[in-house]
CSV table of C-alpha atoms in Angstrom, one decimal:
chain,number,residue,atom,x,y,z
J,176,MET,CA,0.1,0.0,-0.1
J,177,GLY,CA,1.9,3.0,-0.7
J,178,GLY,CA,1.6,7.0,-1.5
J,179,THR,CA,-0.5,9.4,0.8
J,180,GLY,CA,-3.5,6.9,1.1
J,181,VAL,CA,-2.6,5.0,4.7
J,182,PHE,CA,-4.7,6.1,7.4
J,183,ALA,CA,-5.5,5.0,11.0
J,184,HIS,CA,-8.3,5.4,13.5
J,185,VAL,CA,-8.2,5.0,16.7
J,186,ASP,CA,-10.7,5.4,19.9
J,187,ILE,CA,-11.3,4.2,23.3
J,188,ASN,CA,-12.8,0.9,23.9
J,189,ASN,CA,-15.8,2.1,25.8
J,190,CYS,CA,-14.7,5.6,26.7
J,191,TYR,CA,-16.5,7.0,30.0
J,192,VAL,CA,-16.5,3.5,31.3
J,193,GLY,CA,-12.5,3.3,31.0
J,194,CYS,CA,-11.6,6.7,32.1
J,195,GLU,CA,-13.6,5.5,35.0
J,196,THR,CA,-12.0,2.3,35.9
J,197,LEU,CA,-8.7,3.7,35.0
J,198,PHE,CA,-8.7,5.5,38.6
J,199,LYS,CA,-10.3,2.7,40.0
J,200,PRO,CA,-9.3,-0.6,38.5
J,201,GLU,CA,-11.2,-2.9,41.0
J,202,LEU,CA,-14.1,-2.3,39.3
J,203,LYS,CA,-13.3,-4.2,36.3
J,204,GLY,CA,-15.0,-7.0,35.6
J,205,ARG,CA,-18.1,-5.4,36.7
J,206,VAL,CA,-21.5,-4.2,35.3
J,207,ILE,CA,-20.8,-0.4,34.9
J,208,VAL,CA,-22.8,2.2,33.2
J,209,VAL,CA,-22.4,6.2,32.8
J,210,LEU,CA,-25.1,8.2,32.5
J,211,SER,CA,-26.2,11.4,30.8
J,212,ASN,CA,-27.0,14.7,32.1
J,213,ASN,CA,-29.3,14.9,35.2
J,214,ASP,CA,-28.8,10.9,35.1
J,215,GLY,CA,-31.2,10.4,32.6
J,216,CYS,CA,-30.3,7.6,30.1
J,217,VAL,CA,-27.3,5.3,29.8
J,218,ILE,CA,-24.4,6.8,27.6
J,219,ALA,CA,-22.0,4.4,28.1
J,220,ARG,CA,-21.2,0.7,29.0
J,221,SER,CA,-18.9,-1.5,30.0
J,222,ASN,CA,-19.2,-5.0,28.0
J,223,GLU,CA,-20.6,-6.9,31.4
J,224,ALA,CA,-23.5,-4.6,30.8
J,225,LYS,CA,-24.2,-5.1,27.2
J,226,GLU,CA,-24.2,-8.7,27.9
J,227,ILE,CA,-27.0,-8.7,30.3
J,228,GLY,CA,-28.9,-6.1,27.8
J,229,ILE,CA,-28.5,-2.9,28.7
J,230,LYS,CA,-28.9,-0.6,25.7
J,231,MET,CA,-27.5,2.7,24.4
J,232,ALA,CA,-30.1,5.4,25.3
J,233,ASP,CA,-31.8,3.6,27.9
J,234,ALA,CA,-33.6,5.4,30.2
J,235,GLU,CA,-32.2,4.9,33.7
J,236,PHE,CA,-35.7,4.0,35.5
J,237,MET,CA,-36.3,1.7,33.2
J,238,VAL,CA,-33.2,-0.3,33.7
J,239,ARG,CA,-32.7,0.8,37.2
J,240,LYS,CA,-34.2,-2.9,38.8
J,241,ASN,CA,-32.2,-4.7,35.9
J,242,LEU,CA,-28.8,-2.8,37.0
J,243,ALA,CA,-29.5,-3.8,40.8
J,244,GLU,CA,-29.9,-7.6,40.1
J,245,HIS,CA,-26.7,-7.3,38.9
J,246,ASN,CA,-24.9,-5.2,41.2
J,247,ALA,CA,-24.0,-2.5,38.9
J,248,ILE,CA,-21.7,0.4,39.3
J,249,ILE,CA,-23.6,3.4,38.2
J,250,PHE,CA,-21.7,6.8,37.4
J,251,SER,CA,-23.3,10.4,36.4
J,252,SER,CA,-20.7,11.3,33.3
J,253,ASN,CA,-18.0,13.4,34.4
J,254,TYR,CA,-17.0,15.6,31.2
J,255,PRO,CA,-13.9,17.4,33.0
J,256,LEU,CA,-12.3,14.2,33.7
J,257,TYR,CA,-13.3,12.5,30.2
J,258,ALA,CA,-12.3,15.6,27.9
J,259,ASP,CA,-8.9,15.5,30.2
J,260,MET,CA,-7.8,11.8,29.3
J,261,SER,CA,-9.1,12.6,25.8
J,262,ALA,CA,-6.6,15.5,25.5
J,263,ARG,CA,-3.9,13.1,27.2
J,264,LEU,CA,-4.6,10.7,24.5
J,265,MET,CA,-4.6,12.8,21.6
J,266,ASN,CA,-1.2,14.6,22.6
J,267,ASN,CA,0.2,11.1,22.8
J,268,LEU,CA,-1.1,10.3,19.1
J,269,ALA,CA,0.1,13.2,17.7
J,270,ARG,CA,3.6,11.5,18.4
J,271,TYR,CA,3.1,9.0,15.7
J,272,THR,CA,1.6,11.1,12.7
J,273,TYR,CA,2.4,14.0,10.9
J,274,MET,CA,-1.1,14.8,10.7
J,275,LEU,CA,-3.9,14.1,13.6
J,276,MET,CA,-7.5,15.1,12.9
J,277,VAL,CA,-9.5,14.7,16.1
J,278,TYR,CA,-13.0,13.5,15.2
J,279,SER,CA,-14.6,13.3,18.9
J,280,ILE,CA,-13.5,13.3,22.5
J,281,ASP,CA,-12.9,9.2,21.7
J,282,GLU,CA,-11.2,9.2,18.5
J,283,ALA,CA,-8.7,10.4,16.0
J,284,PHE,CA,-7.7,9.7,12.6
J,285,LEU,CA,-3.9,9.5,11.9
J,286,ALA,CA,-2.0,10.4,8.5
J,287,LEU,CA,0.5,7.6,7.6
J,288,GLY,CA,0.9,7.9,4.6
J,289,ASP,CA,3.8,10.1,3.7
J,290,ILE,CA,6.1,8.5,6.7
J,291,TYR,CA,8.9,6.5,4.6
J,292,GLY,CA,9.6,2.6,5.2
J,293,LEU,CA,6.8,2.8,7.5
J,294,ASP,CA,6.0,-1.3,8.6
J,295,LEU,CA,2.2,-0.6,9.6
J,296,GLU,CA,2.0,-3.6,12.0
J,297,ARG,CA,4.7,-2.6,14.4
J,298,HIS,CA,3.3,0.6,14.4
J,299,ALA,CA,-0.3,0.0,15.1
J,300,GLN,CA,1.1,-2.4,17.7
J,301,ALA,CA,3.6,0.7,19.0
J,302,ILE,CA,0.8,2.9,19.4
J,303,SER,CA,-1.6,0.1,21.2
J,304,GLU,CA,0.6,-0.7,23.5
J,305,ASN,CA,2.6,2.8,24.5
J,306,VAL,CA,-0.8,4.4,24.6
J,307,MET,CA,-2.0,1.7,27.1
J,308,HIS,CA,1.7,2.4,28.8
J,309,ASP,CA,1.1,6.2,28.9
J,310,THR,CA,-1.8,6.6,29.5
J,311,GLY,CA,-3.7,3.6,30.9
J,312,LEU,CA,-6.8,3.8,28.3
J,313,PRO,CA,-7.6,0.3,26.0
J,314,ILE,CA,-7.9,1.6,22.4
J,315,THR,CA,-8.4,-0.1,19.6
J,316,ILE,CA,-7.1,0.6,16.2
J,317,GLY,CA,-8.0,0.1,12.5
J,318,VAL,CA,-5.7,1.1,9.4
J,319,GLY,CA,-6.8,1.2,5.9
J,320,PRO,CA,-6.2,3.2,2.6
J,321,THR,CA,-9.0,5.5,3.2
J,322,LEU,CA,-11.1,6.9,6.3
J,323,SER,CA,-13.8,5.0,5.6
J,324,LEU,CA,-11.5,1.7,5.4
J,325,ALA,CA,-9.9,2.7,8.4
J,326,LYS,CA,-12.9,3.0,10.4
J,327,LEU,CA,-14.2,-0.2,9.4
J,328,ALA,CA,-11.1,-1.6,10.3
J,329,ASN,CA,-11.6,-0.5,13.6
J,330,LYS,CA,-15.2,-1.8,13.9
J,331,ALA,CA,-13.5,-5.4,12.3
J,332,ALA,CA,-10.6,-5.5,15.1
J,333,LYS,CA,-13.8,-4.6,18.1
J,334,LYS,CA,-15.7,-7.8,16.9
J,335,GLN,CA,-12.5,-10.0,16.4
J,336,LYS,CA,-11.3,-8.8,20.4
J,337,ARG,CA,-7.9,-7.7,18.9
J,338,ASP,CA,-6.2,-4.4,19.4
J,339,TYR,CA,-5.6,-3.5,16.2
J,340,LEU,CA,-6.1,-4.7,12.5
J,341,VAL,CA,-4.3,-3.5,9.1
J,342,LEU,CA,-6.0,-3.6,6.2
J,343,ASP,CA,-2.5,-2.9,3.7
J,344,THR,CA,-3.9,-5.6,0.9
J,345,PRO,CA,-6.8,-6.3,-1.5
J,346,GLU,CA,-7.0,-9.5,-0.1
J,347,LYS,CA,-7.6,-8.6,3.4
J,348,ILE,CA,-9.8,-6.0,2.4
J,349,GLU,CA,-12.0,-8.3,0.6
J,350,GLN,CA,-11.7,-10.8,3.6
J,351,VAL,CA,-13.4,-8.0,6.2
J,352,VAL,CA,-16.3,-6.1,3.8
J,353,SER,CA,-17.1,-9.6,2.5
J,354,ASN,CA,-19.5,-10.4,5.8
J,355,PHE,CA,-19.4,-6.9,7.0
J,356,PRO,CA,-22.9,-5.4,8.3
J,357,ILE,CA,-23.5,-2.6,6.1
J,358,GLU,CA,-25.4,-0.8,8.9
J,359,ASP,CA,-21.8,-0.6,10.8
J,360,VAL,CA,-20.4,1.0,7.8
J,361,TRP,CA,-19.2,4.5,8.8
J,362,GLY,CA,-22.0,7.0,6.6
J,363,VAL,CA,-24.7,4.5,6.8
J,364,GLY,CA,-27.5,6.2,8.6
J,365,HIS,CA,-31.2,5.0,9.6
J,366,ALA,CA,-32.3,6.3,6.0
J,367,TYR,CA,-29.4,5.1,4.0
J,368,TYR,CA,-30.0,1.7,6.0
J,369,HIS,CA,-33.4,0.6,4.7
J,370,LYS,CA,-32.9,1.6,1.2
J,371,LEU,CA,-29.8,-0.2,0.5
J,372,VAL,CA,-31.5,-3.2,2.7
J,373,ALA,CA,-34.6,-2.8,-0.1
J,374,ASN,CA,-32.5,-2.9,-2.9
J,375,GLY,CA,-30.8,-6.4,-1.7
J,376,ILE,CA,-27.5,-4.9,0.1
J,377,THR,CA,-26.6,-6.5,3.4
J,378,THR,CA,-23.3,-6.3,3.6
J,379,ALA,CA,-19.9,-3.7,3.2
J,380,ALA,CA,-19.3,-6.5,0.2
J,381,ASP,CA,-22.4,-5.9,-1.4
J,382,PHE,CA,-22.8,-2.2,-1.8
J,383,ARG,CA,-18.7,-2.4,-2.9
J,384,ASN,CA,-20.1,-4.6,-6.0
J,385,ARG,CA,-22.6,-2.3,-6.8
J,386,LYS,CA,-22.0,-1.0,-10.6
J,387,ALA,CA,-21.1,2.8,-10.4
J,388,ASP,CA,-24.1,4.2,-12.0
J,389,TRP,CA,-26.4,2.3,-9.3
J,390,VAL,CA,-24.5,4.5,-6.9
J,391,ARG,CA,-24.5,7.9,-8.7
J,392,GLN,CA,-28.2,7.0,-9.9
J,393,HIS,CA,-29.6,6.3,-6.2
J,394,MET,CA,-27.1,7.6,-3.5
J,395,THR,CA,-26.1,11.2,-2.9
J,396,VAL,CA,-22.3,12.6,-3.2
J,397,GLN,CA,-21.2,11.1,0.3
J,398,GLY,CA,-22.7,7.9,-0.9
J,399,TRP,CA,-21.1,7.9,-4.1
J,400,ARG,CA,-17.6,8.5,-2.0
J,401,LEU,CA,-18.5,6.0,0.3
J,402,HIS,CA,-18.5,3.3,-2.4
J,403,GLN,CA,-15.5,4.8,-3.7
J,404,GLU,CA,-13.6,4.6,-0.6
J,405,LEU,CA,-14.5,1.2,0.0
J,406,TRP,CA,-12.6,0.0,-3.1
J,407,GLY,CA,-9.4,2.2,-1.5
J,408,LYS,CA,-10.2,5.3,-3.7
J,409,PRO,CA,-9.5,8.2,-1.1
J,410,CYS,CA,-12.3,10.8,-1.3
J,411,ASN,CA,-12.1,11.9,2.0
J,412,VAL,CA,-9.3,14.0,3.7
J,413,ILE,CA,-7.9,14.7,7.1
J,414,ARG,CA,-8.4,18.5,8.3
J,415,ASP,CA,-6.9,20.5,10.8
J,416,VAL,CA,-9.5,21.1,13.8
J,417,ALA,CA,-10.3,24.5,13.5
J,418,GLU,CA,-10.5,24.4,9.5
J,419,ARG,CA,-13.4,21.6,9.9
J,420,SER,CA,-15.0,23.3,13.0
J,421,LYS,CA,-18.5,24.3,12.1
J,422,GLY,CA,-19.2,25.7,15.6
J,423,ILE,CA,-18.4,24.8,19.4
J,424,GLU,CA,-21.2,24.6,21.6
J,425,SER,CA,-22.5,24.2,25.3
J,426,SER,CA,-25.6,23.4,26.7
J,427,GLN,CA,-27.2,21.6,29.7
J,428,SER,CA,-30.6,20.9,31.3
J,429,PHE,CA,-31.8,22.2,34.4
J,430,ASN,CA,-32.0,20.0,37.1
J,431,SER,CA,-35.9,21.6,37.2
J,432,TYR,CA,-37.8,24.0,35.6
J,433,GLN,CA,-36.5,27.7,35.5
J,434,THR,CA,-38.6,30.8,35.7
J,435,ARG,CA,-36.6,33.4,37.0
J,436,LEU,CA,-34.1,35.4,34.4
J,437,GLU,CA,-31.0,35.4,37.1
J,438,ALA,CA,-30.8,31.6,37.4
J,439,ILE,CA,-30.9,31.3,33.8
J,440,GLU,CA,-28.2,34.3,33.4
J,441,GLU,CA,-25.5,32.1,35.6
J,442,ALA,CA,-26.3,29.3,33.3
J,443,VAL,CA,-25.7,31.2,30.1
J,444,ALA,CA,-22.6,32.7,31.6
J,445,MET,CA,-21.2,29.5,32.4
J,446,HIS,CA,-21.7,28.4,28.9
J,447,ALA,CA,-20.1,31.3,27.5
J,448,ALA,CA,-17.0,30.8,29.8
J,449,THR,CA,-17.0,27.0,28.4
J,450,VAL,CA,-17.2,27.9,24.7
J,451,SER,CA,-14.7,30.6,25.1
J,452,LEU,CA,-12.3,28.5,27.0
J,453,LYS,CA,-12.6,25.9,24.2
J,454,LEU,CA,-11.5,28.3,21.4
J,455,ARG,CA,-8.7,29.3,23.3
J,456,GLN,CA,-7.8,25.6,24.1
J,457,GLN,CA,-7.5,25.4,20.0
J,458,LYS,CA,-6.2,28.9,19.2
J,459,SER,CA,-9.2,30.1,17.6
J,460,MET,CA,-11.8,32.9,17.5
J,461,ALA,CA,-15.7,33.1,16.4
J,462,LEU,CA,-17.0,35.6,14.4
J,463,ASN,CA,-21.1,34.6,15.9
J,464,ILE,CA,-22.8,33.6,19.5
J,465,THR,CA,-25.7,31.8,19.5
J,466,VAL,CA,-28.1,31.8,22.5
J,467,TYR,CA,-31.1,29.7,22.7
J,468,LEU,CA,-33.9,28.4,25.2
J,469,ARG,CA,-35.4,25.5,25.2
J,470,THR,CA,-38.9,24.3,27.3
J,471,ASN,CA,-40.0,20.7,27.9
J,472,LYS,CA,-41.2,19.4,24.2
J,473,HIS,CA,-42.4,16.7,25.7
J,474,ASN,CA,-44.7,18.3,28.6
J,475,VAL,CA,-47.8,19.0,27.0
J,476,LYS,CA,-49.4,20.5,29.9
J,477,HIS,CA,-46.8,23.7,29.7
J,478,ASP,CA,-46.7,26.2,26.7
J,479,GLN,CA,-44.1,26.0,24.4
J,480,HIS,CA,-41.5,28.5,23.8
J,481,TYR,CA,-38.0,27.8,21.8
J,482,PRO,CA,-36.5,31.1,20.8
J,483,SER,CA,-32.7,31.8,19.8
J,484,ILE,CA,-30.7,34.8,18.7
J,485,THR,CA,-27.5,35.1,17.1
J,486,VAL,CA,-25.6,37.9,17.0
J,487,LYS,CA,-22.7,38.9,14.6
J,488,ILE,CA,-19.7,39.9,17.1
J,489,PRO,CA,-17.9,43.5,15.9
J,490,PHE,CA,-14.5,41.7,16.1
J,491,ALA,CA,-13.6,37.9,16.2
J,492,ALA,CA,-13.2,37.0,19.5
J,493,ASN,CA,-12.6,34.5,22.3
J,494,SER,CA,-12.5,36.3,25.9
J,495,ALA,CA,-15.2,35.2,28.3
J,496,HIS,CA,-15.6,38.9,29.5
J,497,GLU,CA,-16.6,39.5,25.9
J,498,PHE,CA,-18.9,36.3,25.5
J,499,THR,CA,-20.8,36.6,28.8
J,500,ARG,CA,-21.5,39.8,28.2
J,501,ILE,CA,-22.8,39.8,24.6
J,502,CYS,CA,-25.0,36.5,25.3
J,503,ILE,CA,-26.4,38.2,28.8
J,504,GLN,CA,-27.6,40.4,26.2
J,505,ALA,CA,-28.6,38.5,23.6
J,506,LEU,CA,-30.7,36.3,26.5
J,507,LYS,CA,-32.7,39.1,28.0
J,508,ALA,CA,-33.8,40.0,24.1
J,509,ILE,CA,-35.4,36.6,23.9
J,510,TRP,CA,-36.2,35.8,27.7
J,511,GLN,CA,-39.9,35.8,28.2
J,512,PRO,CA,-41.5,35.6,31.6
J,513,GLY,CA,-44.2,32.9,32.3
J,514,TYR,CA,-42.4,30.3,30.7
J,515,ASN,CA,-40.8,26.8,32.5
J,516,TYR,CA,-37.4,26.6,30.6
J,517,LEU,CA,-35.6,23.3,30.8
J,518,LYS,CA,-32.5,24.0,28.8
J,519,THR,CA,-30.5,26.5,27.8
J,520,GLY,CA,-27.4,26.8,25.6
J,521,VAL,CA,-24.4,29.0,23.7
J,522,ARG,CA,-22.8,28.0,20.3
J,523,ALA,CA,-20.3,29.6,18.6
J,524,THR,CA,-19.8,29.7,14.9
J,525,GLY,CA,-18.1,31.3,12.0
J,526,VAL,CA,-15.1,29.9,13.6
J,527,ILE,CA,-11.3,30.7,12.5
J,528,PRO,CA,-7.9,30.5,13.4
J,529,ALA,CA,-6.6,33.4,16.2
J,530,GLY,CA,-4.0,34.8,13.7
J,531,GLU,CA,-6.5,35.8,11.2
J,532,VAL,CA,-8.3,38.2,13.0
J,533,GLN,CA,-8.8,41.6,11.3
J,534,TYR,CA,-9.2,44.7,13.6
J,535,ASN,CA,-10.5,48.3,12.4
J,536,LEU,CA,-8.2,51.3,13.1
J,537,TYR,CA,-10.8,53.6,14.4
J,538,SER,CA,-12.1,50.6,16.9
J,539,ASP,CA,-11.5,51.1,20.6
J,540,TYR,CA,-11.8,47.4,21.5
J,541,GLU,CA,-8.8,46.4,23.5
J,542,SER,CA,-8.0,43.2,22.2
J,543,GLU,CA,-4.6,42.8,23.9
J,544,ARG,CA,-5.9,43.5,27.1
J,545,GLU,CA,-8.7,40.8,26.7
J,546,GLN,CA,-6.1,38.5,25.4
J,547,ARG,CA,-3.9,39.5,28.7
J,548,LEU,CA,-7.0,38.9,31.1
J,549,ALA,CA,-8.3,35.6,29.2
J,550,GLY,CA,-4.7,34.1,29.6
J,551,LEU,CA,-4.7,34.9,33.2
J,552,MET,CA,-7.8,33.4,34.1
J,553,ASP,CA,-6.7,30.4,32.3
J,554,ASP,CA,-3.5,29.9,34.1
J,555,LEU,CA,-5.3,30.4,37.1
J,556,ASN,CA,-7.9,27.6,36.6
J,557,LEU,CA,-5.2,25.3,35.4
J,558,ARG,CA,-2.9,25.3,38.4
J,559,TYR,CA,-6.1,25.5,41.0
J,560,GLY,CA,-8.7,24.3,39.5
J,561,ARG,CA,-11.5,25.0,36.6
J,562,GLY,CA,-13.7,27.2,37.8
J,563,THR,CA,-11.6,28.9,41.1
J,564,LEU,CA,-12.0,32.4,39.2
J,565,ARG,CA,-14.6,32.7,37.0
J,566,ILE,CA,-17.2,35.4,35.8
J,567,ALA,CA,-19.2,36.8,38.5
J,568,THR,CA,-22.2,36.5,36.4
J,569,GLU,CA,-21.5,32.4,36.6
J,570,GLY,CA,-22.8,32.6,40.3
J,571,TYR,CA,-21.7,31.0,43.4
J,572,LYS,CA,-24.3,28.3,44.5
J,573,LYS,CA,-26.0,27.3,41.5
J,574,LYS,CA,-29.3,25.4,42.1
J,575,TRP,CA,-30.0,25.3,38.8
J,576,VAL,CA,-26.9,22.7,38.0
J,577,MET,CA,-28.0,19.1,36.6
J,578,LYS,CA,-28.4,16.3,38.6
J,579,GLN,CA,-25.4,13.8,39.1
J,580,GLU,CA,-25.9,11.9,42.3
J,581,PHE,CA,-23.4,9.4,40.9
J,582,LEU,CA,-20.2,11.6,40.2
J,583,SER,CA,-16.8,10.5,40.6
J,584,LYS,CA,-14.0,12.7,41.6
J,585,GLN,CA,-12.1,15.2,39.3
J,586,TYR,CA,-8.8,13.0,39.2
J,587,THR,CA,-6.8,15.2,37.2
J,588,THR,CA,-8.7,18.3,37.0
J,589,ASP,CA,-8.7,19.4,40.8
J,590,TRP,CA,-6.0,19.1,43.3
J,591,GLN,CA,-8.1,18.2,46.3
J,592,ASP,CA,-9.1,14.7,43.9
J,593,ILE,CA,-5.8,13.8,42.6
J,594,LEU,CA,-4.6,10.0,44.0
J,595,THR,CA,-2.4,9.9,46.8
J,596,THR,CA,0.2,6.8,47.7
J,597,ARG,CA,1.6,5.9,50.6
């Protein structure tokens, strides 16, 4: 397999569960689930939880009895911990490639094609072993001539209970796609799946063997690209995170209905600070900010209200002060009394690299001052724990925060929770 068309797909096995058991190894082998915001539904499961029939998105109250019967361990989602462990993984993976694309909190693509004389089997093994040694996180690696085949190789490796799988010859690719379920192929969504099955396509090989004219006639551009990639012809490319980012969002459901503007202001301020921090971490700025509110669409007894507003920032920014000021003003423009709000969020769009911001000579916007202030806050929060220094609008005692009855410690992001050894 020559040329630049060689990619690896890496993901953490049962990511959230893996992060939790990393700091409590005595729990390995137990039935473990991680719950979503407000402990609502299952968003991660150990293999043992899968074996007793726990499914993704199962409501907690519906599986509570089953979990109790199997003496299950339950965790509330601990996103600061997961994000920190994800960052450690990505920094580790960057050593093994000249181009890394972070695809989600628990997975990434690595470009390997231009590394001269690379032994793919040995390279995949080295990544697997070294990541486990350096981070303690169990990962699976799939290698292939396209992003789609690398992703497929990763799923195939999991099914075969292997740490990695390299598809570097036409024979290996043919063997794996021959019985690979079409519904498990990357990019085949619900609508695609039913359409393909209706046409007698149940495996990746069935789809790959369809003639190009049929694919053009019945599929979209994405479907055509997938067809080509299954034949080893790269159509998707690895891009820089900032380049591919369509936006950065922070949102959260309240633990109870909120009717007071002051409480919602605190939540919006917190989300504004979170979004601005994410922008600074990836050295980006945003041109637009959207603030939205949501009532509970499932509660037909309440009047519904789903307002949102998008504000164009005069100059691209990533400052928590600037974001908070704009978001609070936007919130006041859309909030209306008399509604029971259940969720709010902040989204930044028009994301550009920080080095490409253009300023106006006639503006009095103090960009350098804002950046210094943001940098000071980041340094203090990094040293003493997130939230040590924050905008006053975020409040102190947040009665609206989501329910987290099974929250684990902040093992890597809070000095008080760092493990000690004798």
